[in-house]
PDB file of C-alpha atoms in Angstrom:
ATOM      1  CA  MET I 239     -19.063 -66.469  -7.314  1.00 61.00           C
ATOM      2  CA  LYS I 240     -19.918 -65.741 -11.022  1.00 75.00           C
ATOM      3  CA  THR I 241     -20.733 -62.368 -12.063  1.00 78.00           C
ATOM      4  CA  SER I 242     -23.345 -61.684 -14.561  1.00 84.00           C
ATOM      5  CA  ILE I 243     -23.810 -58.511 -16.727  1.00 89.00           C
ATOM      6  CA  LEU I 244     -27.404 -57.447 -16.600  1.00 92.00           C
ATOM      7  CA  LYS I 245     -28.902 -55.025 -19.066  1.00 92.00           C
ATOM      8  CA  TYR I 246     -31.881 -52.837 -18.024  1.00 94.00           C
ATOM      9  CA  ASN I 247     -33.410 -50.103 -20.121  1.00 94.00           C
ATOM     10  CA  VAL I 248     -32.944 -46.574 -18.817  1.00 95.00           C
ATOM     11  CA  LEU I 249     -35.057 -43.653 -19.838  1.00 94.00           C
ATOM     12  CA  PHE I 250     -33.286 -40.196 -19.581  1.00 96.00           C
ATOM     13  CA  ARG I 251     -35.161 -36.999 -19.512  1.00 95.00           C
ATOM     14  CA  LYS I 252     -34.177 -33.331 -18.784  1.00 96.00           C
ATOM     15  CA  GLU I 253     -35.964 -31.734 -15.791  1.00 95.00           C
ATOM     16  CA  ASP I 254     -35.088 -28.131 -15.187  1.00 95.00           C
ATOM     17  CA  LYS I 255     -31.113 -28.229 -14.553  1.00 96.00           C
ATOM     18  CA  TYR I 256     -30.989 -32.030 -14.072  1.00 98.00           C
ATOM     19  CA  PHE I 257     -31.104 -35.227 -16.114  1.00 98.00           C
ATOM     20  CA  ILE I 258     -33.572 -37.977 -14.546  1.00 98.00           C
ATOM     21  CA  ALA I 259     -32.742 -41.650 -15.194  1.00 97.00           C
ATOM     22  CA  ASP I 260     -35.674 -43.965 -14.814  1.00 96.00           C
ATOM     23  CA  VAL I 261     -35.437 -47.819 -14.802  1.00 96.00           C
ATOM     24  CA  PRO I 262     -38.981 -48.841 -15.451  1.00 94.00           C
ATOM     25  CA  SER I 263     -38.346 -52.521 -14.847  1.00 94.00           C
ATOM     26  CA  LEU I 264     -36.705 -52.018 -11.497  1.00 97.00           C
ATOM     27  CA  GLY I 265     -38.964 -49.241 -10.391  1.00 97.00           C
ATOM     28  CA  ILE I 266     -36.024 -47.025  -9.463  1.00 97.00           C
ATOM     29  CA  SER I 267     -34.520 -43.701 -10.768  1.00 98.00           C
ATOM     30  CA  ASP I 268     -31.526 -41.372  -9.990  1.00 98.00           C
ATOM     31  CA  PHE I 269     -30.283 -38.096 -11.429  1.00 98.00           C
ATOM     32  CA  GLY I 270     -27.354 -35.972 -12.272  1.00 98.00           C
ATOM     33  CA  LYS I 271     -26.341 -32.542 -13.443  1.00 98.00           C
ATOM     34  CA  THR I 272     -25.085 -33.986 -16.737  1.00 97.00           C
ATOM     35  CA  LEU I 273     -26.326 -36.998 -18.823  1.00 96.00           C
ATOM     36  CA  GLU I 274     -23.039 -38.774 -17.913  1.00 96.00           C
ATOM     37  CA  GLU I 275     -23.511 -38.297 -14.303  1.00 98.00           C
ATOM     38  CA  ALA I 276     -27.030 -39.417 -14.314  1.00 97.00           C
ATOM     39  CA  LYS I 277     -25.872 -42.644 -16.225  1.00 97.00           C
ATOM     40  CA  LYS I 278     -23.255 -43.245 -13.581  1.00 98.00           C
ATOM     41  CA  ASN I 279     -25.609 -42.541 -10.759  1.00 98.00           C
ATOM     42  CA  VAL I 280     -28.307 -44.849 -11.967  1.00 98.00           C
ATOM     43  CA  GLU I 281     -25.912 -47.653 -12.676  1.00 97.00           C
ATOM     44  CA  GLN I 282     -24.835 -47.512  -9.093  1.00 98.00           C
ATOM     45  CA  ALA I 283     -28.416 -47.257  -8.006  1.00 98.00           C
ATOM     46  CA  ILE I 284     -29.182 -50.404  -9.996  1.00 97.00           C
ATOM     47  CA  GLU I 285     -26.315 -52.342  -8.287  1.00 97.00           C
ATOM     48  CA  ILE I 286     -27.316 -51.233  -4.785  1.00 98.00           C
ATOM     49  CA  HIS I 287     -30.971 -52.193  -5.641  1.00 98.00           C
ATOM     50  CA  ILE I 288     -30.001 -55.609  -6.950  1.00 96.00           C
ATOM     51  CA  GLU I 289     -27.578 -56.068  -3.884  1.00 96.00           C
ATOM     52  CA  GLY I 290     -30.596 -55.293  -1.554  1.00 98.00           C
ATOM     53  CA  LEU I 291     -32.999 -57.781  -3.382  1.00 97.00           C
ATOM     54  CA  VAL I 292     -30.200 -60.536  -2.973  1.00 96.00           C
ATOM     55  CA  LYS I 293     -29.642 -59.887   0.702  1.00 98.00           C
ATOM     56  CA  THR I 294     -33.352 -59.936   1.453  1.00 98.00           C
ATOM     57  CA  HIS I 295     -33.809 -63.159  -0.694  1.00 97.00           C
ATOM     58  CA  THR I 296     -36.097 -61.379  -3.120  1.00 97.00           C
ATOM     59  CA  GLU I 297     -36.123 -62.378  -6.894  1.00 96.00           C
ATOM     60  CA  VAL I 298     -34.235 -60.013  -9.040  1.00 95.00           C
ATOM     61  CA  PRO I 299     -36.364 -58.818 -12.119  1.00 95.00           C
ATOM     62  CA  SER I 300     -35.186 -60.294 -15.313  1.00 93.00           C
ATOM     63  CA  PRO I 301     -32.919 -58.042 -17.416  1.00 92.00           C
ATOM     64  CA  ASP I 302     -34.746 -56.318 -20.321  1.00 90.00           C
ATOM     65  CA  ALA I 303     -34.787 -58.900 -23.136  1.00 83.00           C
ATOM     66  CA  SER I 304     -34.195 -56.706 -26.067  1.00 77.00           C
ATOM     67  CA  ASP I 305     -31.595 -54.331 -27.399  1.00 74.00           C
ATOM     68  CA  ASP I 306     -34.150 -53.116 -29.889  1.00 78.00           C
ATOM     69  CA  VAL I 307     -35.594 -50.264 -27.919  1.00 80.00           C
ATOM     70  CA  TYR I 308     -37.211 -47.228 -29.536  1.00 82.00           C
ATOM     71  CA  PHE I 309     -38.333 -44.060 -27.868  1.00 81.00           C
ATOM     72  CA  SER I 310     -40.497 -41.268 -29.458  1.00 84.00           C
ATOM     73  CA  GLN I 311     -43.104 -38.585 -28.573  1.00 82.00           C
ATOM     74  CA  ALA I 312     -46.691 -38.482 -29.439  1.00 89.00           C
ATOM     75  CA  SER I 313     -48.446 -35.261 -30.109  1.00 92.00           C
ATOM     76  CA  VAL I 314     -52.077 -35.209 -29.363  1.00 93.00           C
ATOM     77  CA  LYS I 315     -54.767 -32.287 -28.920  1.00 93.00           C
ATOM     78  CA  ALA I 316     -55.648 -31.706 -25.364  1.00 92.00           C
ATOM     79  CA  PRO I 317     -59.398 -30.640 -24.385  1.00 93.00           C
ATOM     80  CA  LYS I 318     -59.695 -26.822 -23.802  1.00 92.00           C
ATOM     81  CA  ASN I 319     -60.970 -27.639 -20.196  1.00 93.00           C
ATOM     82  CA  ALA I 320     -57.925 -30.129 -19.421  1.00 92.00           C
ATOM     83  CA  THR I 321     -56.187 -29.297 -16.136  1.00 91.00           C
ATOM     84  CA  PHE I 322     -52.383 -30.260 -16.137  1.00 88.00           C
ATOM     85  CA  ILE I 323     -50.165 -31.189 -13.250  1.00 87.00           C
ATOM     86  CA  TYR I 324     -46.815 -29.419 -13.138  1.00 78.00           C
TER      87      TYR I 324
END
């Protein structure tokens, strides 16, 4: 069986004491105490997820097409009466 290398974009963010790793195109996430641990854990989660899709004869989402990924934050003014979820 031929093995393919699939590339999926992963978004990392710090939440309290943990790093959260989200894979938007697969709808999965994982975490770790360090960035490296979160990366290792999410790579394992991706592999397990894809194996599950294959076993259930479900199509595997296409890898993310571009290596040109940019991430930024936008600062906006919030209305004074806005309620936030934390």
